[in-house]
Coordinates of C-alpha atoms in Angstrom, one line a residue:
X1 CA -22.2 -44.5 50.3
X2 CA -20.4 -41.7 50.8
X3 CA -16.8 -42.5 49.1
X4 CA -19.0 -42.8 45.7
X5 CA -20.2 -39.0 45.4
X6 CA -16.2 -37.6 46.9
X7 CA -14.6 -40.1 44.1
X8 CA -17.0 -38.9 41.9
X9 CA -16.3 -34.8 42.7
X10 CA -12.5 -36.0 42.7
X11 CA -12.9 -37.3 39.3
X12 CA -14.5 -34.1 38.0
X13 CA -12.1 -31.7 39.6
X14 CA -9.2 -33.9 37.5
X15 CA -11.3 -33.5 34.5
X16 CA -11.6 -29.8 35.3
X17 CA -8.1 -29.4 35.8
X18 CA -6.9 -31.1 32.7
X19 CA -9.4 -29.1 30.9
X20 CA -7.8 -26.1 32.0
X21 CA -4.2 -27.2 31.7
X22 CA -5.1 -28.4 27.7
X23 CA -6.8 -24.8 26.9
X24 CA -3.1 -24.2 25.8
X25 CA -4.2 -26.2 22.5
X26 CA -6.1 -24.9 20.3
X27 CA -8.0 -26.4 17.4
X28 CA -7.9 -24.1 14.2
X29 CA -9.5 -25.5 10.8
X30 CA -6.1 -26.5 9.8
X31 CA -5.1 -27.9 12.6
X32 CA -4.5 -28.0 16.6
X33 CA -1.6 -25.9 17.8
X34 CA 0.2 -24.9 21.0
X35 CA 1.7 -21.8 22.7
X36 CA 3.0 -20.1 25.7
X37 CA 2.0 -18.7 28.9
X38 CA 2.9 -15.7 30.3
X39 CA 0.8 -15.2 33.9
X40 CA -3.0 -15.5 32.7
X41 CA -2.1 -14.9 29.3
X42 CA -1.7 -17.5 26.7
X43 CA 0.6 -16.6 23.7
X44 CA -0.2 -18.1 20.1
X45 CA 2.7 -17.1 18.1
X46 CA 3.7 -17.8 14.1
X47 CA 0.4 -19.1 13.1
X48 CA -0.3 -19.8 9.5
X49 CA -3.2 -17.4 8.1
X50 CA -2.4 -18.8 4.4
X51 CA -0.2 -20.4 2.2
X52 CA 3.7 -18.9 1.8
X53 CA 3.0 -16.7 -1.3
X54 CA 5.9 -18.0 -3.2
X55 CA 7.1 -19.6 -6.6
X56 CA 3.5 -19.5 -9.1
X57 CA 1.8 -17.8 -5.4
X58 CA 4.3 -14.6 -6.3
X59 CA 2.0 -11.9 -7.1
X60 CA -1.1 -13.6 -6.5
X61 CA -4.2 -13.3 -3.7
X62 CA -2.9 -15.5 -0.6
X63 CA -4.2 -19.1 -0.8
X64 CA -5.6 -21.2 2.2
X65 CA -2.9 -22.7 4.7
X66 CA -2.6 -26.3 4.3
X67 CA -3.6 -28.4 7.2
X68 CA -0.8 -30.5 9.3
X69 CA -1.6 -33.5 11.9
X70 CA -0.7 -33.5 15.2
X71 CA -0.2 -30.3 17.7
X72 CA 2.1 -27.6 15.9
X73 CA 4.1 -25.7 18.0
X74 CA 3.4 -21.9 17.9
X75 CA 5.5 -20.3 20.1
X76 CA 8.2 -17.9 18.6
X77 CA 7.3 -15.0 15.8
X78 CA 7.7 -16.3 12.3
X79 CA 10.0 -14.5 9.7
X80 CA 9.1 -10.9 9.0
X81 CA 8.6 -10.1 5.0
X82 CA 11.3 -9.4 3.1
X83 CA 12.4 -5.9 3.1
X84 CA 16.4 -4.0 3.4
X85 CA 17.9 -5.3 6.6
X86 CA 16.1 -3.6 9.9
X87 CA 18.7 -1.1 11.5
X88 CA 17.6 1.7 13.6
X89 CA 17.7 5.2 12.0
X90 CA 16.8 8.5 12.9
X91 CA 14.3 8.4 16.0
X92 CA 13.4 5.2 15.4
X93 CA 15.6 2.8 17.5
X94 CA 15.6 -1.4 17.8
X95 CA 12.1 -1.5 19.6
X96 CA 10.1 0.6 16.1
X97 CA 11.7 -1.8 13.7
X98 CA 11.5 -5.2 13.1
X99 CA 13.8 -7.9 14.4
X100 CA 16.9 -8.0 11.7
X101 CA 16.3 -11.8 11.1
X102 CA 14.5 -13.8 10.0
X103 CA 13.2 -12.1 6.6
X104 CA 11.5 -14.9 4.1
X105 CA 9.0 -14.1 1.4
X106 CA 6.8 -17.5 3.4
X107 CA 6.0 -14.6 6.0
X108 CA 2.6 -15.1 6.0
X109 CA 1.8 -15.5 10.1
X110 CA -0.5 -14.1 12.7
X111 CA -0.2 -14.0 16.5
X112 CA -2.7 -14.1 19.5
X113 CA -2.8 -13.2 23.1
X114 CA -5.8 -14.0 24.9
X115 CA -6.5 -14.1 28.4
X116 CA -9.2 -16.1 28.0
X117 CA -9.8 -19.4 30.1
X118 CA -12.7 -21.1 27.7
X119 CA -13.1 -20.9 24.3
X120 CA -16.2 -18.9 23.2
X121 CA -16.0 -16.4 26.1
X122 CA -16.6 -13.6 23.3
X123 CA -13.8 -11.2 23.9
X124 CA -13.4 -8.3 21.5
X125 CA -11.1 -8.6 19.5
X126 CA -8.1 -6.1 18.2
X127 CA -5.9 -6.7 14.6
X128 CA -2.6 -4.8 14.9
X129 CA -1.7 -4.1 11.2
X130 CA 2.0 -2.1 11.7
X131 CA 3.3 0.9 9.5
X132 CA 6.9 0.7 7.5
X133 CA 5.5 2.8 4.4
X134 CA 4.7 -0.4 2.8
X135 CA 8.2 -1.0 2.3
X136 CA 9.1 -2.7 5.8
X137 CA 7.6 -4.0 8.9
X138 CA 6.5 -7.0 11.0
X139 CA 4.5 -8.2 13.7
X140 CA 7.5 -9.1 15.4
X141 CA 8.4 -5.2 16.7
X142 CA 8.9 -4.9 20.6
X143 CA 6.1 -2.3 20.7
X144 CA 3.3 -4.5 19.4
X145 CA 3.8 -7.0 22.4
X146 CA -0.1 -7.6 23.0
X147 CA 0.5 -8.9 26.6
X148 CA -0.7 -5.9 28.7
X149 CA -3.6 -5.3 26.3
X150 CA -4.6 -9.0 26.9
X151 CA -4.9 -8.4 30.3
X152 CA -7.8 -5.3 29.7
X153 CA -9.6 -8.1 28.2
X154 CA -9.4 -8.3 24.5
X155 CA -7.7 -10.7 22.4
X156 CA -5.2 -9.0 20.7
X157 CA -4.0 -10.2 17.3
X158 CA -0.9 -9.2 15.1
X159 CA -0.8 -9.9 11.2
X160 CA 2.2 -9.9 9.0
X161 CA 1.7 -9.2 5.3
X162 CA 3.7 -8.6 2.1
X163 CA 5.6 -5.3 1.6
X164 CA 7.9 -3.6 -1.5
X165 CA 7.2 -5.2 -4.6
X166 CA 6.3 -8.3 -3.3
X167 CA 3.4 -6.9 -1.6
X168 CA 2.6 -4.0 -3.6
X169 CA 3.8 -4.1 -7.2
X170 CA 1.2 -3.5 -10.5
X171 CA 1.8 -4.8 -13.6
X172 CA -0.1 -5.4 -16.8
X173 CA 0.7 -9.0 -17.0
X174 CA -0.6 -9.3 -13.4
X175 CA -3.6 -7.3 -14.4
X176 CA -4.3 -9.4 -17.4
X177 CA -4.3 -12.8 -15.3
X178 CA -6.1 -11.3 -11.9
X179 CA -9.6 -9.6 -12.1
X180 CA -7.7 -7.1 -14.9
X181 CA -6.4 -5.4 -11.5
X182 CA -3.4 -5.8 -10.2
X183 CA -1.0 -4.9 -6.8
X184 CA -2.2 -4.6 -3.1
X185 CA -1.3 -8.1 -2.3
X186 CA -0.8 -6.6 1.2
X187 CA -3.8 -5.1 1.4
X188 CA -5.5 -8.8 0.4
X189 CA -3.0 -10.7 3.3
X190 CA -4.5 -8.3 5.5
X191 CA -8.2 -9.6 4.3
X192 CA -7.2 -13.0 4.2
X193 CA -5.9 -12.3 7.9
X194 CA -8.9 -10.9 8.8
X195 CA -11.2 -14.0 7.1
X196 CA -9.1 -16.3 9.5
X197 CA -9.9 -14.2 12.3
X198 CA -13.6 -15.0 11.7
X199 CA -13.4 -18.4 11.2
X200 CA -10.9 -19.2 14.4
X201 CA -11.0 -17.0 16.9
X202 CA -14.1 -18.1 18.9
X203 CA -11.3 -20.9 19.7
X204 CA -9.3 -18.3 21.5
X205 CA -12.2 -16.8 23.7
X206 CA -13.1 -14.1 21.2
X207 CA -15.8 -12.7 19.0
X208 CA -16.0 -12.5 15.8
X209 CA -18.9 -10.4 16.0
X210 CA -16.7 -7.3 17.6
X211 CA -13.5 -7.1 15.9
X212 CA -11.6 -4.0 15.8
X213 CA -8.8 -2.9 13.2
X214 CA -5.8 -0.9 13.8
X215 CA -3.0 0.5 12.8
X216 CA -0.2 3.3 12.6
X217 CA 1.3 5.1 9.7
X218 CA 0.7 2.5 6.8
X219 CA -1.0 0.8 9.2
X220 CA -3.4 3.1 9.4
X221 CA -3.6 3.9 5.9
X222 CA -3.9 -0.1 5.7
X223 CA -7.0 0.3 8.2
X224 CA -8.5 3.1 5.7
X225 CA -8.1 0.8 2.6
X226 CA -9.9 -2.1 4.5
X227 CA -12.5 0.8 5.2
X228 CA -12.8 1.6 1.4
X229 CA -12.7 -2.0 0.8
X230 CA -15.9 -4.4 -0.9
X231 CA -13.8 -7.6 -0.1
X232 CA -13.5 -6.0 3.5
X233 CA -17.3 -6.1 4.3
X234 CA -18.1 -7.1 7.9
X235 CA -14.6 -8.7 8.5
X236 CA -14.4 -5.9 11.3
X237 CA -16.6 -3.5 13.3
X238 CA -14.6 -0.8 14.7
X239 CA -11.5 1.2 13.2
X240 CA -8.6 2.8 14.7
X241 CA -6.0 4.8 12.4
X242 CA -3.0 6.8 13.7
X243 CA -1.0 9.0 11.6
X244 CA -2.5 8.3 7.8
X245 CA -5.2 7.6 5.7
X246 CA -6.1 7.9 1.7
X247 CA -7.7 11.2 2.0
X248 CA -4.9 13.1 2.3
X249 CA -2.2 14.4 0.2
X250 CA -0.8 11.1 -0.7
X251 CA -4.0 9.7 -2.4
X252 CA -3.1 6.3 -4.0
X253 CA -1.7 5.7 -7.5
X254 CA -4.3 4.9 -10.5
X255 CA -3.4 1.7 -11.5
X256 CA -2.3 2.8 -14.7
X257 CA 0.4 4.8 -13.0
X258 CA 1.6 2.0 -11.3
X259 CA 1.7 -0.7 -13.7
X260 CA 4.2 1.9 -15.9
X261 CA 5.9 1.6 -12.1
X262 CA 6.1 -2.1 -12.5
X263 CA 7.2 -2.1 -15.7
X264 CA 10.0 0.2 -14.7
X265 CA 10.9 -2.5 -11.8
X266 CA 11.0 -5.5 -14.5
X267 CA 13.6 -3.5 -16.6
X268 CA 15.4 -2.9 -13.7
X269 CA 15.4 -6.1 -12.7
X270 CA 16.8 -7.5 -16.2
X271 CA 13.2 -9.9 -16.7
X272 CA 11.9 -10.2 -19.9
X273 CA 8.7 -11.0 -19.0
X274 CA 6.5 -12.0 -15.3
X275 CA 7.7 -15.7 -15.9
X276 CA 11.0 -14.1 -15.3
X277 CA 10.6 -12.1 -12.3
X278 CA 8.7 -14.7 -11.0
X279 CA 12.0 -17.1 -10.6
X280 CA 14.3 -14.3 -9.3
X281 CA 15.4 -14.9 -5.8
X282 CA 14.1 -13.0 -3.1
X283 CA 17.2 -11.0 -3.0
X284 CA 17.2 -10.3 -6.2
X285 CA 13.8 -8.5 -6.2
X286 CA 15.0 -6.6 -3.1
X287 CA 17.9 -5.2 -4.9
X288 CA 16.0 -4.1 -7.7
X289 CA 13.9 -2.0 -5.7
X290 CA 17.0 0.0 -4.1
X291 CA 17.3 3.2 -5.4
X292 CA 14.5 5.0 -5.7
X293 CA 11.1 2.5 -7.1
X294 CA 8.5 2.8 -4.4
X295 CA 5.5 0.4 -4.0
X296 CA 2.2 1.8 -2.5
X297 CA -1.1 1.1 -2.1
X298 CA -2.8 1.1 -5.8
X299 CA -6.5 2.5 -6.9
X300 CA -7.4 -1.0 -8.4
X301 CA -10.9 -1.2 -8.5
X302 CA -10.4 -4.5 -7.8
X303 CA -9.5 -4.2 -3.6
X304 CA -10.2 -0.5 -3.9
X305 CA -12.2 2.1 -5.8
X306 CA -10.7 4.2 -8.7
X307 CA -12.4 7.5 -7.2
X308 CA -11.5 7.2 -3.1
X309 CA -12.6 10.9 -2.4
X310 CA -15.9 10.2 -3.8
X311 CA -16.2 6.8 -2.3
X312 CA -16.5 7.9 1.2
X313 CA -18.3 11.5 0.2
X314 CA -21.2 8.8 -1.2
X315 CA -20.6 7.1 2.4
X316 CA -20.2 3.6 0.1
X317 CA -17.6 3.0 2.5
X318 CA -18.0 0.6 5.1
X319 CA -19.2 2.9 8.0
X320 CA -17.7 1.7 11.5
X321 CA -17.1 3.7 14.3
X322 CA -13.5 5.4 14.2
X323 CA -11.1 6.6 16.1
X324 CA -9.1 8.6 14.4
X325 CA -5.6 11.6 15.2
X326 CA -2.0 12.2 14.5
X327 CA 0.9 13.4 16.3
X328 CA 2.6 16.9 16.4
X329 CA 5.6 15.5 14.7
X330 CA 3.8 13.7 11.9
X331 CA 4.6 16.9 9.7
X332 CA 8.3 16.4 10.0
X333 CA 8.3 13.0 7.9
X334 CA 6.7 14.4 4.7
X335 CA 9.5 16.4 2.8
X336 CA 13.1 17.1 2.9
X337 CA 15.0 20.2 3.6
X338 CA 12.7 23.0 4.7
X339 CA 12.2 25.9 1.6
X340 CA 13.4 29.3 2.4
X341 CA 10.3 32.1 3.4
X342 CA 10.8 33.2 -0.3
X343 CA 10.8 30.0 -2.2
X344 CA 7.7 28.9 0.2
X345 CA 5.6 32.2 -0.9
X346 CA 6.7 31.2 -4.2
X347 CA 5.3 27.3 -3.8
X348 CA 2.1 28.4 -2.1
X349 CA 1.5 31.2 -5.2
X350 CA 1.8 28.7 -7.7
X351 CA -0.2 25.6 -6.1
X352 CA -2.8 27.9 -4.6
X353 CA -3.1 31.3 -6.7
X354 CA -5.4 34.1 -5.3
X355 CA -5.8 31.9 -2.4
X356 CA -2.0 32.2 -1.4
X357 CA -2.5 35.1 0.9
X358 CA -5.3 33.3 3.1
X359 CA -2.7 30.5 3.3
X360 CA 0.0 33.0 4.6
X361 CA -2.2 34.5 7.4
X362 CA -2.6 30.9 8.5
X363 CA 1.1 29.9 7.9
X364 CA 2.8 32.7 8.2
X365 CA 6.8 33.1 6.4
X366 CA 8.1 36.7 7.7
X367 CA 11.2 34.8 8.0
X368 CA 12.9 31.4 7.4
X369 CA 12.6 30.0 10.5
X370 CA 8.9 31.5 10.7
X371 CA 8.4 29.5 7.2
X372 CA 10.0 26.4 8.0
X373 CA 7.0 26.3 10.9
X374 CA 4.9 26.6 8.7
X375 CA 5.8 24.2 6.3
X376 CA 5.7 21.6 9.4
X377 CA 2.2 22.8 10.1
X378 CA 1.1 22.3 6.8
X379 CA 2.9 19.0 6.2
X380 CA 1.3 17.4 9.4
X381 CA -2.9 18.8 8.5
X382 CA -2.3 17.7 4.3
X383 CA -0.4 14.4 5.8
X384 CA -2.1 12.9 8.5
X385 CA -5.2 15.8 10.2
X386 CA -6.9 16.6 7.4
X387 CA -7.2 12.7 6.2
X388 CA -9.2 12.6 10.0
X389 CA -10.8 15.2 9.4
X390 CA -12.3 14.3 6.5
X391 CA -13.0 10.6 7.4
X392 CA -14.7 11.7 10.4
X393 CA -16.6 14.1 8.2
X394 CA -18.0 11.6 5.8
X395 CA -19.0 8.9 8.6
X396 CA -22.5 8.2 9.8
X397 CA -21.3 6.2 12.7
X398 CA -19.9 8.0 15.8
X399 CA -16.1 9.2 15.1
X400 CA -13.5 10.6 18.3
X401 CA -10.2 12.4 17.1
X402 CA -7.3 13.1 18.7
X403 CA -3.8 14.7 18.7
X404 CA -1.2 13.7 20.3
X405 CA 1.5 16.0 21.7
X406 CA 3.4 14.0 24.4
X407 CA 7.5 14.6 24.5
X408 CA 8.6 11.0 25.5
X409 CA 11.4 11.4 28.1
X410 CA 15.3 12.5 27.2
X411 CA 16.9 8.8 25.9
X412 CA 20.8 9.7 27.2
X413 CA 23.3 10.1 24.6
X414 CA 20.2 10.4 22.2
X415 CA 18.8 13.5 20.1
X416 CA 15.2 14.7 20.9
X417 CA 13.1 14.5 18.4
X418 CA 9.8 15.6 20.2
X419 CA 6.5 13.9 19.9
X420 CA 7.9 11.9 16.6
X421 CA 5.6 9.8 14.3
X422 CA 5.2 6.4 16.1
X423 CA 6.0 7.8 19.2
X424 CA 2.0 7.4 20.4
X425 CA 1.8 3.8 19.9
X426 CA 3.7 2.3 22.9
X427 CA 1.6 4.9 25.0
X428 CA -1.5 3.4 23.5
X429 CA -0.8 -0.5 23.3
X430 CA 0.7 0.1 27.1
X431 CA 4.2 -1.3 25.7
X432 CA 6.1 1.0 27.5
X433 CA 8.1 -1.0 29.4
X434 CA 9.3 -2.8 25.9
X435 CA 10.8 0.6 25.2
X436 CA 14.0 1.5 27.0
X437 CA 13.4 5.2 27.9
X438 CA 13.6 6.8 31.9
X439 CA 9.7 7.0 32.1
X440 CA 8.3 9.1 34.6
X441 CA 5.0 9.2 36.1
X442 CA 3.4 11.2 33.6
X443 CA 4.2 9.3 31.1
X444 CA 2.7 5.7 32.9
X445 CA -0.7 8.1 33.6
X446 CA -1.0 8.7 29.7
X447 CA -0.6 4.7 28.9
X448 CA -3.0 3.8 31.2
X449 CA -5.5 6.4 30.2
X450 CA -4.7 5.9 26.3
X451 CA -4.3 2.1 26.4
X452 CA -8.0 2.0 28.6
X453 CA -9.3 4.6 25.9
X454 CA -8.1 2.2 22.7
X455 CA -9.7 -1.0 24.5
X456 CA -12.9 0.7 26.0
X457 CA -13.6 1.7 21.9
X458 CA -12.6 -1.7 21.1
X459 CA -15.4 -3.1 23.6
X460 CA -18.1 -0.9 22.7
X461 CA -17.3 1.8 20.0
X462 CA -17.1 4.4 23.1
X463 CA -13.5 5.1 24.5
X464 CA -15.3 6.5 27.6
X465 CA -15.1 5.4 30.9
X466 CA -15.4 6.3 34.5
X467 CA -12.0 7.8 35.3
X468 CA -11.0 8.5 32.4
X469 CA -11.6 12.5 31.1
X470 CA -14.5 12.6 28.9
X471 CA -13.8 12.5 24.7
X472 CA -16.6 13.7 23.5
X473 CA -17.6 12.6 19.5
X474 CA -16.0 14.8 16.7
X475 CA -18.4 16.9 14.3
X476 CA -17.6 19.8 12.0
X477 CA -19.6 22.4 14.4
X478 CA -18.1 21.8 17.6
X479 CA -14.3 20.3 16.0
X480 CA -13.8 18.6 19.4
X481 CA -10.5 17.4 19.2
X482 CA -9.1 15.5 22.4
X483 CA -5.2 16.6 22.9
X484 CA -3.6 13.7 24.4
X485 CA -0.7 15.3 25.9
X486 CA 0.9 15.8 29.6
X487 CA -2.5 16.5 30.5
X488 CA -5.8 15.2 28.6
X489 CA -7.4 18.1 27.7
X490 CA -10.7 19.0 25.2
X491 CA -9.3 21.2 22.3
X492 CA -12.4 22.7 20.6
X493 CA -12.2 23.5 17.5
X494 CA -8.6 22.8 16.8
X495 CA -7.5 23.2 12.9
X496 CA -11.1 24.1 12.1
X497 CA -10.0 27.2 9.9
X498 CA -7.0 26.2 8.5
X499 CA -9.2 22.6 7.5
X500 CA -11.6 24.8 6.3
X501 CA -9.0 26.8 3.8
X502 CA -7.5 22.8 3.2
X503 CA -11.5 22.1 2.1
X504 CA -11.9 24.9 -0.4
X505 CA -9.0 24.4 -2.8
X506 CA -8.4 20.8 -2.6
X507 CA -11.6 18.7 -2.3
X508 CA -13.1 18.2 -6.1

């Protein structure tokens, strides 16, 4: 009478155990796949989030991944896009860039780290969508390990999409056969990503109900565009941009600017027609891109509104809570060599007129080195401030900003280039330890209190918690800014006049 109910316990314990040995599988819709563990974390990487986007799929919306039997294995990063090979330049070494092989135009791949033991445990959720100036790029870079941010309990997702003119070329050809809008075939990877993510994640242990977008540099201009976005609506909750966004001084091209672009691109690339550039090689598009043809997001009105200032002024935006700052040395990456005092008097005369002498008492140019300050000021608010600023400005929902100042440790036999664009997001994905620098103990305090800030906003739309000091909401009257430097500090009012100055000769 009693073996019965202990064979019986036995027999669900094994059940239990196998259970929890399988979760490694997982069934998507197209199929069941496998991963890795690392500790408690299981690691889901190379999955297909649609079709490879090549042959007639060239320039076209990403189509559905086809289904596959059996369990596929999904345990190393798929190719990044194609793009010039990856080498470290200027401050940006190995860890910022993406792995030098494999490129492939099929690059079309997501990866997940849960911690999660059961499916439908509801984790939030957090899409990585890298920078590269939407020329290079991948999921693959050291720094967007999601390993330690799977361990604050989220489920932490990275998405590849297209970039250069395979992501982000216009052409009236395309325009003719595609919703009479064409380029930003990044921007719709990053949607079709994002569709995925609603339909499979639940299988991972999160929710699609709390799913929070971010992104640095074009990634963050990426998260602004899915804000802008109609095709976008409620494929995410929560939005996190770092260093970039539309409403600056790099507003989008109109997409009769950048079909003339794409023309220019088919010439260069000897192609009669799109038949044409369609069959070039992969290498062969690449090459005719080198020297000088940029791709970039496109104002569509298609993916994205013709009018983007006046877009989120109407608040026809989609409204999430944001998070929202840039970093001290944003302002170097937005111009060459520095203009002499003269010649900058002589550039702020002619763009701003009457208003030039307001401009001077706020960036001053006595001398050069006074002016070439100045022009670094300016550079970072019209870059990468002033498109907070104004974000934050036009949202209904609850908006924090921030600025991050931190100088990363000395890197021997290495120049310092300060707190560099990029240089926040190891600090607030807590990838240090990806990043070979001597860190020091300030540096470990800032991860931990930016990585718990990124995931406490991605839990509830509030990056406050106890411990951590207080960031209080961002409005115009109070211009809270929270400087995230050797210490955390509140900076009231930061930039308020000079965004104010910004406001008066530039909004229309």
């Amino acid at each position: 009478m009693k073996i019965l109910p202990n064979l019986l316990l036995l027999g669900l314990l094994a059940v239990g155990l196998k259970t929890q040995a399988q979760y490694n599988i997982v069934k998507t819709e197209n199929g069941a796949i496998s991963g890795l563990k690392s500790g408690d974390i299981h690691i889901y990487k190379g999955i297909p989030f649609a079709a490879p986007p090549v042959g007639d799929l060239r320039w076209k919306a990403p189509q559905p991944a086809k289904n596959w039997q059996g369990i596929r294995k999904c345990e190393a990063f798929s190719a990044s896009p194609i793009q010039s090979k990856p080498v470290p330049f200027y401050c940006w070494t190995e860890e910022f860039i993406a792995p030098p092989e494999p490129l492939s135009e099929d690059c079309l791949y997501l990866n997940v780290w849960t911690g999660a033991k059961l499916a439908y445990e509801n984790r939030p959720v957090f899409v990585w969508i890298y920078g590269g100036g939407f020329s290079s790029g991948s999921a693959a870079c050291a720094i967007y390990d999601g390993e330690e941010m799977a361990k604050k309990g989220v489920v932490f997702v990275s998405i590849n999409y297209r970039v250069g003119a395979l992501g982000f070329m216009a052409h009236p050809e395309l325009s003719k056969e595609q919703n009479n809008a064409s380029g930003n075939y990044g921007l719709l990877d990053q949607i079709a990503a994002l569709k995925w993510i609603q339909n499979n994640i639940a299988a991972f242990g999160g929710d699609p109900n709390n799913v929070t977008i971010a992104g640095q540099s074009a990634g963050s201009m990426s998260v602004n565009c899915l804000v802008a976005s109609p095709l976008a609506k409620r494929l995410f909750h929560r939005a996190i941009a770092q260093s970039g966004g539309m409403l600056s001084n790099r507003i989008p091209a109109s997409l009769a600017d950048a079909e003339k672009v794409g023309e220019a691109f088919q010439k260069k690339a000897n192609a009669a027609n799109l038949a044409e550039l369609r069959k070039k090689t992969p290498e062969e598009i690449l090459a005719a891109t080198q020297g000088g043809i940029r791709f970039g997001v496109t104002l569509d009105g298609h993916v994205l509104p013709t009018d983007i200032f006046n877009h989120f002024k109407e608040g026809k935006h989609n409204d999430v809570p944001l998070m929202a700052g840039w970093v001290t040395g944003d302002g170097s990456i937005t111009g060459g060599q520095a203009l002499s005092a003269e010649k900058f008097k002589q550039q702020l005369r002619e763009k701003y007129g009457d208003k030039a002498d307001e401009f001077l008492k706020l960036f001053p140019a006595a001398t050069d080195e006074e002016a070439k300050a100045a022009q670094l000021k300016l550079g970072l608010l019209s870059f990468a401030a002033r498109a907070a600023h104004l974000w934050a400005g036009f949202n209904k929902s609850k908006a924090y900003l921030y600025q991050f100042t931190h100088v990363p440790p000395d890197k021997p036999n290495f120049p310092n280039y300060g707190a560099f664009h990029t240089s926040e997001v190891p600090y607030a994905l807590h990838t240090l330890h990806r990043w070979n620098r001597p860190w020091q103990e300030v540096d470990r305090q800032l991860e931990n209190n930016m990585a718990d800030y990124w995931v406490n906003f991605a839990k509830t739309g509030n990056p406050n918690a106890k411990g951590l000091p207080e960031w209080k909401g961002h409005d115009k009257k109070s211009g809270v800014v929270l400087e995230l430097g050797d210490t955390v500090q509140e900076r009231p009012a930061l930039f308020r006049t000079e965004f104010e100055l910004l406001d008066s000769v530039q909004i229309k």
